[in-house]
Coordinates of C-alpha atoms and ligand atoms in Angstrom, one line a residue:
X259 CA -26.0 20.1 -21.3
X260 CA -22.4 19.3 -22.2
X261 CA -19.6 21.1 -20.6
X262 CA -15.8 20.8 -20.7
X263 CA -14.4 20.6 -17.2
X264 CA -10.9 20.7 -15.7
X265 CA -10.7 18.1 -13.0
X266 CA -6.8 18.0 -13.0
X267 CA -4.7 20.7 -14.6
X268 CA -2.8 19.5 -17.6
X269 CA -2.8 19.4 -21.4
X270 CA -6.0 20.4 -23.3
X271 CA -6.8 16.7 -23.9
X272 CA -7.0 16.2 -20.2
X273 CA -10.3 18.2 -20.0
X274 CA -13.4 16.0 -19.6
X275 CA -16.8 16.5 -21.3
X276 CA -19.4 16.2 -18.5
X277 CA -23.2 16.0 -18.9
X278 CA -24.6 18.6 -16.4
X279 CA -28.2 19.7 -15.6
X280 CA -29.4 22.8 -17.5
X281 CA -28.3 26.0 -15.7
X282 CA -30.8 28.1 -13.8
X283 CA -30.2 31.8 -13.5
X284 CA -29.3 33.3 -10.1
X285 CA -30.5 36.8 -9.4
X286 CA -28.7 39.4 -11.5
X287 CA -27.4 36.7 -13.9
X288 CA -28.5 35.3 -17.2
X289 CA -28.1 31.9 -18.8
X290 CA -26.9 31.9 -22.4
X291 CA -27.2 29.1 -25.0
X292 CA -23.6 29.3 -26.3
X293 CA -23.3 29.3 -30.1
X294 CA -19.6 30.1 -30.5
X295 CA -16.6 30.3 -28.4
X296 CA -13.3 32.1 -29.0
X297 CA -10.1 30.4 -27.9
X298 CA -7.6 32.6 -26.2
X299 CA -4.0 32.1 -25.2
X300 CA -4.9 32.6 -21.5
X301 CA -7.3 29.6 -21.8
X302 CA -4.3 27.4 -22.3
X303 CA -2.7 28.8 -19.1
X304 CA -5.9 28.3 -17.1
X305 CA -6.2 24.7 -18.3
X306 CA -2.6 23.9 -17.5
X307 CA -2.8 25.6 -14.1
X308 CA -0.4 28.5 -14.9
X309 CA -2.8 31.4 -14.9
X310 CA -3.0 33.9 -12.1
X311 CA -6.7 33.4 -11.5
X312 CA -7.7 29.7 -11.0
X313 CA -11.1 28.6 -9.5
X314 CA -11.5 25.4 -7.5
X315 CA -11.7 22.2 -9.5
X316 CA -13.7 20.9 -11.2
X317 CA -14.5 24.0 -13.3
X318 CA -15.4 24.9 -16.8
X319 CA -12.8 27.1 -18.5
X320 CA -13.4 29.6 -21.4
X321 CA -13.6 33.3 -21.5
X322 CA -15.1 34.4 -24.8
X323 CA -18.6 33.4 -26.0
X324 CA -21.5 34.5 -28.2
X325 CA -25.0 33.1 -28.1
X326 CA -28.6 33.6 -27.3
X327 CA -30.0 34.5 -23.9
X328 CA -32.0 31.5 -22.7
X329 CA -33.2 32.9 -19.3
X330 CA -32.7 35.9 -17.2
X331 CA -32.6 36.0 -13.4
X332 CA -34.4 38.4 -11.1
X333 CA -33.1 42.0 -11.3
X334 CA -31.6 41.7 -14.8
X335 CA -32.3 44.8 -16.9
X336 CA -31.6 45.5 -20.6
X337 CA -31.6 41.8 -21.7
X338 CA -34.4 39.3 -22.4
X339 CA -34.6 35.7 -23.6
X340 CA -33.9 35.4 -27.3
X341 CA -31.4 38.3 -27.4
X342 CA -28.2 37.7 -29.5
X343 CA -25.2 38.6 -27.3
X344 CA -21.5 38.3 -26.8
X345 CA -19.9 38.1 -23.4
X346 CA -16.5 37.9 -21.8
X347 CA -16.5 35.8 -18.6
X348 CA -13.7 34.8 -16.2
X349 CA -14.6 31.1 -16.7
X350 CA -17.4 28.9 -18.1
X351 CA -17.6 29.5 -21.8
X352 CA -16.5 26.0 -22.9
X353 CA -20.0 24.6 -22.6
X354 CA -23.4 24.5 -24.3
X355 CA -24.8 26.9 -21.6
X356 CA -23.0 29.6 -19.7
X357 CA -23.9 31.8 -16.8
X358 CA -23.2 35.5 -17.6
X359 CA -23.5 38.7 -15.6
X360 CA -25.3 41.3 -17.6
X361 CA -22.5 43.8 -17.0
X362 CA -20.2 41.5 -19.1
X363 CA -22.6 41.0 -22.0
X364 CA -23.2 43.1 -25.1
X365 CA -26.1 43.0 -27.6
X366 CA -24.8 42.0 -31.0
X367 CA -25.3 44.4 -33.9
X368 CA -27.3 43.0 -36.9
X369 CA -25.1 41.2 -39.3
X370 CA -22.3 40.2 -36.8
X371 CA -22.3 36.4 -36.7
X372 CA -21.8 34.5 -33.5
X373 CA -18.5 33.1 -34.7
X374 CA -17.2 36.6 -35.6
X375 CA -18.5 38.0 -32.3
X376 CA -16.8 35.2 -30.3
X377 CA -13.5 36.0 -32.1
X378 CA -14.0 39.7 -31.4
X379 CA -14.2 39.6 -27.7
X380 CA -11.3 39.5 -25.3
X381 CA -8.5 40.2 -27.8
X382 CA -10.1 43.3 -29.3
X383 CA -11.0 44.7 -25.9
X384 CA -7.4 44.0 -24.7
X385 CA -5.9 45.7 -27.8
X386 CA -8.2 48.7 -27.5
X387 CA -7.5 49.2 -23.8
X388 CA -3.7 48.8 -24.4
X389 CA -3.6 51.3 -27.2
X390 CA -6.0 54.0 -26.0
X391 CA -6.3 53.7 -22.3
X392 CA -2.8 52.6 -21.2
X393 CA -0.8 53.7 -24.3
X394 CA -2.6 57.1 -24.5
X395 CA -2.5 56.8 -28.3
X396 CA -3.2 60.1 -30.2
X397 CA -4.5 60.0 -33.8
X398 CA -1.7 59.9 -36.4
X399 CA 1.0 58.5 -34.1
X400 CA 3.2 55.5 -35.0
X401 CA 2.3 52.2 -33.3
X402 CA 4.6 49.2 -33.1
X403 CA 2.8 45.9 -32.4
X404 CA 4.7 42.8 -31.3
X405 CA 3.3 39.3 -32.2
X406 CA 1.2 41.2 -34.7
X407 CA -0.3 38.1 -36.4
X408 CA -1.5 36.7 -33.1
X409 CA -5.0 37.2 -31.5
X410 CA -4.2 40.4 -29.6
X411 CA -1.6 41.6 -32.1
X412 CA -3.9 41.4 -35.2
X413 CA -6.7 43.1 -33.3
X414 CA -4.3 45.8 -32.3
X415 CA -3.2 46.3 -36.0
X416 CA -6.8 46.6 -37.2
X417 CA -7.8 49.0 -34.3
X418 CA -4.8 51.2 -34.6
X419 CA -5.3 51.5 -38.4
X420 CA -9.0 52.2 -37.9
X421 CA -8.0 55.0 -35.5
X422 CA -5.6 56.6 -37.9
X423 CA -2.2 55.2 -36.8
X424 CA 0.8 54.4 -38.9
X425 CA 1.2 50.7 -37.9
X426 CA 4.5 48.8 -37.8
X427 CA 3.7 45.1 -37.4
X428 CA 6.3 42.8 -35.8
X429 CA 6.2 39.2 -37.0
X430 CA 8.6 36.4 -37.5
X431 CA 7.6 34.5 -40.7
X432 CA 6.5 35.2 -44.3
X433 CA 3.1 33.6 -43.6
X434 CA 2.6 36.1 -40.7
X435 CA 3.8 39.0 -42.9
X436 CA 1.0 38.2 -45.4
X437 CA -1.6 38.2 -42.6
X438 CA -0.6 41.6 -41.2
X439 CA -0.3 43.2 -44.6
X440 CA -3.8 42.0 -45.3
X441 CA -4.9 43.6 -42.0
X442 CA -3.5 47.0 -43.2
X443 CA 0.0 47.2 -41.6
X444 CA 2.0 50.0 -43.1
X445 CA 5.4 48.4 -42.5
X446 CA 6.5 44.9 -41.4
X447 CA 9.2 44.5 -38.8
X448 CA 11.1 41.2 -38.9
X449 CA 11.3 39.8 -35.3
X450 CA 13.2 36.6 -36.5
X451 CA 16.5 38.5 -36.9
X452 CA 19.5 37.2 -34.9
X453 CA 20.4 40.6 -33.2
X454 CA 17.0 41.8 -32.2
X455 CA 18.4 44.2 -29.6
X456 CA 20.0 46.5 -32.2
X457 CA 18.2 45.3 -35.3
X458 CA 14.7 46.1 -34.1
X459 CA 15.6 49.7 -33.5
X460 CA 17.3 49.9 -36.9
X461 CA 14.2 48.6 -38.7
X462 CA 11.8 50.9 -36.7
X463 CA 14.0 53.9 -37.4
X464 CA 14.2 53.0 -41.1
X465 CA 10.4 52.8 -41.3
X466 CA 9.9 56.1 -39.4
X467 CA 12.7 58.4 -40.6
X468 CA 14.5 58.0 -37.3
X469 CA 11.5 59.0 -35.2
X470 CA 10.8 55.6 -33.5
X471 CA 7.5 54.2 -32.2
X472 CA 5.2 56.5 -30.2
X473 CA 3.3 53.5 -28.8
X474 CA 4.6 50.0 -28.4
X475 CA 2.1 47.2 -27.7
X476 CA 4.0 44.2 -26.3
X477 CA 2.2 40.8 -25.9
X478 CA 5.6 39.0 -26.2
X479 CA 8.0 40.1 -23.4
X480 CA 11.4 38.4 -23.5
X481 CA 13.9 40.0 -26.0
X482 CA 11.2 42.0 -27.8
X483 CA 10.5 44.1 -24.7
X484 CA 14.1 45.3 -24.3
X485 CA 14.6 45.8 -28.0
X486 CA 11.3 47.7 -28.4
X487 CA 12.2 50.0 -25.5
X488 CA 15.2 51.1 -27.5
X489 CA 13.0 51.6 -30.6
X490 CA 10.6 53.9 -28.8
X491 CA 10.3 57.6 -29.8
X492 CA 10.9 60.5 -27.4
X493 CA 8.0 60.4 -24.9
X494 CA 7.1 56.9 -26.2
X495 CA 4.7 54.7 -24.3
X496 CA 5.3 50.9 -24.1
X497 CA 2.4 48.8 -22.8
X498 CA 3.1 45.3 -21.4
X499 CA 0.3 43.0 -22.4
X500 CA 1.7 39.5 -22.0
X501 CA 4.7 37.1 -22.3
X502 CA 3.8 34.9 -25.3
X503 CA 7.6 34.7 -26.1
X504 CA 8.2 33.1 -22.7
X505 CA 10.4 35.2 -20.4
X506 CA 9.3 38.0 -18.2
X507 CA 11.7 40.9 -18.9
X508 CA 13.0 43.5 -16.5
X509 CA 13.1 47.3 -17.2
X510 CA 16.4 49.1 -17.5
X511 CA 15.1 52.4 -16.1
X512 CA 17.9 54.5 -17.5
X513 CA 16.1 54.1 -20.9
X514 CA 12.9 55.6 -19.4
X515 CA 14.8 58.6 -18.1
X516 CA 16.9 59.3 -21.1
X517 CA 14.0 59.4 -23.6
X518 CA 11.1 60.3 -21.3
X519 CA 9.6 56.9 -22.0
X520 CA 6.7 55.4 -20.0
X521 CA 6.2 51.7 -19.4
X522 CA 2.7 50.6 -18.2
X523 CA 0.9 47.3 -17.8
X524 CA -2.5 46.1 -18.9
X525 CA -4.6 43.5 -17.1
X526 CA -7.9 43.9 -19.1
X527 CA -10.0 41.7 -16.7
X528 CA -9.5 44.3 -14.0
X529 CA -11.2 46.9 -16.2
X530 CA -14.0 44.4 -16.9
X531 CA -14.6 43.9 -13.1
X532 CA -13.9 47.5 -11.9
X533 CA -15.2 49.7 -14.7
X534 CA -17.9 47.7 -16.7
X535 CA -19.3 51.0 -18.0
X536 CA -15.9 51.9 -19.7
X537 CA -15.8 48.3 -21.1
X538 CA -19.3 48.8 -22.6
X539 CA -18.2 52.2 -24.1
X540 CA -15.2 50.5 -25.7
X541 CA -17.3 47.7 -27.0
X542 CA -19.6 50.2 -28.7
X543 CA -16.5 51.8 -30.3
X544 CA -15.3 48.4 -31.4
X545 CA -18.8 47.8 -33.0
X546 CA -18.5 51.2 -34.7
X547 CA -15.1 50.2 -36.1
X548 CA -16.6 46.9 -37.2
X549 CA -19.5 48.7 -38.9
X550 CA -17.0 50.9 -40.7
X551 CA -15.1 47.8 -42.0
X552 CA -12.0 48.6 -40.0
X553 CA -12.3 45.7 -37.7
X554 CA -12.7 42.2 -39.2
X555 CA -11.8 39.3 -36.9
X556 CA -9.6 36.8 -38.8
X557 CA -10.9 33.3 -38.0
X558 CA -8.3 30.8 -39.0
X559 CA -10.5 27.8 -38.5
X560 CA -13.9 26.9 -37.0
X561 CA -13.9 23.7 -34.9
X562 CA -16.8 21.6 -33.8
X563 CA -17.5 21.3 -30.0
X564 CA -15.9 17.8 -30.0
X565 CA -12.6 19.3 -31.3
X566 CA -12.3 22.1 -28.8
X567 CA -9.2 20.5 -27.2
X568 CA -7.5 20.4 -30.6
X569 CA -8.2 24.2 -31.0
X570 CA -6.8 24.9 -27.6
X571 CA -3.6 22.8 -28.4
X572 CA -3.0 24.8 -31.6
X573 CA -3.3 28.1 -29.7
X574 CA -1.0 26.7 -27.0
X575 CA 1.6 25.9 -29.7
X576 CA 1.3 29.3 -31.3
X577 CA 0.0 27.8 -34.6
X578 CA -3.0 30.1 -35.0
X579 CA -2.9 33.3 -37.0
X580 CA -5.8 35.4 -35.8
X581 CA -8.4 33.3 -34.0
X582 CA -9.5 29.8 -33.5
X583 CA -13.3 29.6 -32.9
X584 CA -15.5 26.7 -31.7
X585 CA -19.0 26.4 -33.1
X586 CA -21.6 25.0 -30.7
X587 CA -25.1 23.8 -31.7
X588 CA -25.2 25.2 -35.2
X589 CA -24.0 28.6 -34.2
X590 CA -23.1 30.4 -37.5
X591 CA -26.0 32.7 -37.9
Ligands
NAP745 N1 -3.1 41.5 -20.3 C1 -4.2 41.1 -20.7 O1 -5.3 41.5 -20.2 C2 -4.2 40.0 -21.7 C3 -5.4 39.7 -22.4 C4 -5.3 38.7 -23.5 C5 -4.1 38.1 -23.7 N2 -3.0 38.5 -23.0 C6 -1.7 37.9 -23.3 O2 -1.2 38.4 -24.5 C7 -0.3 37.4 -25.1 C8 -0.8 37.1 -26.5 O3 -2.1 36.6 -26.5 P1 -2.7 36.2 -27.9 O4 -4.1 35.7 -27.6 O5 -2.5 37.2 -28.9 O6 -1.8 34.9 -28.3 P2 -1.6 34.2 -29.7 O7 -2.8 34.4 -30.6 O8 -1.0 32.9 -29.5 O9 -0.4 35.2 -30.4 C9 0.9 35.2 -29.9 C10 1.7 35.7 -31.0 O10 3.0 35.9 -30.5 C11 4.0 35.4 -31.4 N3 5.2 34.9 -30.8 C12 5.4 34.0 -29.8 N4 6.6 33.9 -29.4 C13 7.3 34.8 -30.2 C14 8.7 35.2 -30.3 N5 9.6 34.7 -29.5 N6 9.0 36.2 -31.2 C15 8.1 36.7 -32.0 N7 6.8 36.4 -32.0 C16 6.4 35.5 -31.1 C17 3.3 34.2 -32.1 O11 3.9 34.0 -33.4 P3 4.3 32.6 -33.9 O12 3.1 32.0 -34.5 O13 5.4 32.9 -34.8 O14 4.7 31.8 -32.7 C18 1.8 34.7 -32.2 O15 1.6 35.5 -33.4 C19 -0.4 36.2 -24.2 O16 0.7 36.2 -23.3 C20 -1.7 36.4 -23.4 O17 -1.6 35.7 -22.1 C21 -3.1 39.4 -22.0

């Protein structure tokens, strides 16, 4: 089977395609014929060597996959060969076969394609945990989403709308504005303005009758973080998800005190590893939102296996609105 592998950290094009023997399931693991892979921003960090969790080289990167169970190891319950599943793994998805712990796999509902499932993994789980678990969102509140046309951001817009929020979507181009409006955003916040520090608050207050944002979901960091803190409502909650804008900001704690604001962080993979039962419950809720039509992963482009490095490069350059997906072995069904 073919597998992309990182021998030396570097650009996506530095990954090598290696021919490896078919995988054999270890006890309490299963082997999946991968049909589709979702590309995530953290994949670019893993390949370049800038991510916090890096396995010894050579290794196969890739976190989001959908496919068909090929074989199950001893002690695996609830899955059998032929099952259509999606899974989020720490590494190993960028290959024709992947080893998956059953606690990280979910049976696909009828009608959800492999490609949509691969696009609906990590970013939707992350957005849901950020909004509900860390952000303590309550139905009807106002949610401000930074980087709202990106993978996590667009998932957050759809989930928040599906859960009854008023959604303010922060973007920085007209093309992104069209994407978030299509996803149901109630108001669009322009993040390209020169004076974001004051202007963000002015825009959020204009869109909320001076109330501010009850929950802020921040995958950007940098200037957005400080500005969004000032745009939070009384008792607002800001959730740090990532630093796609580059810089890691610091908190001016006087803001927290003055408006009773909370800042929390989210590292979704910790939930995956420590509380798989909660992750499973969230996945069922995400499937329910999908069945209700509230959640529809936006796949910007489907790439063939051979062009996986190009997909990764586009994500690294921030040129993907929604998700880039790689199809493997005729994976559309
Ligand atoms: N904590 C967790 O568990 C977890 C899980 C998944 C992801 N993450 C992190 O979350 C972040 C986002 O991931 P993603 O998959 O959503 O990435 P993505 O698909 O590349 O989206 C990033 C978005 O941020 C926007 N952006 C970048 N710089 C900006 C700036 N200076 N001002 C305004 N917008 C800006 C991009 O817009 P443009 O197209 O205009 O550049 C893009 O829409 C990453 O840092 C990732 O590592 C964290």
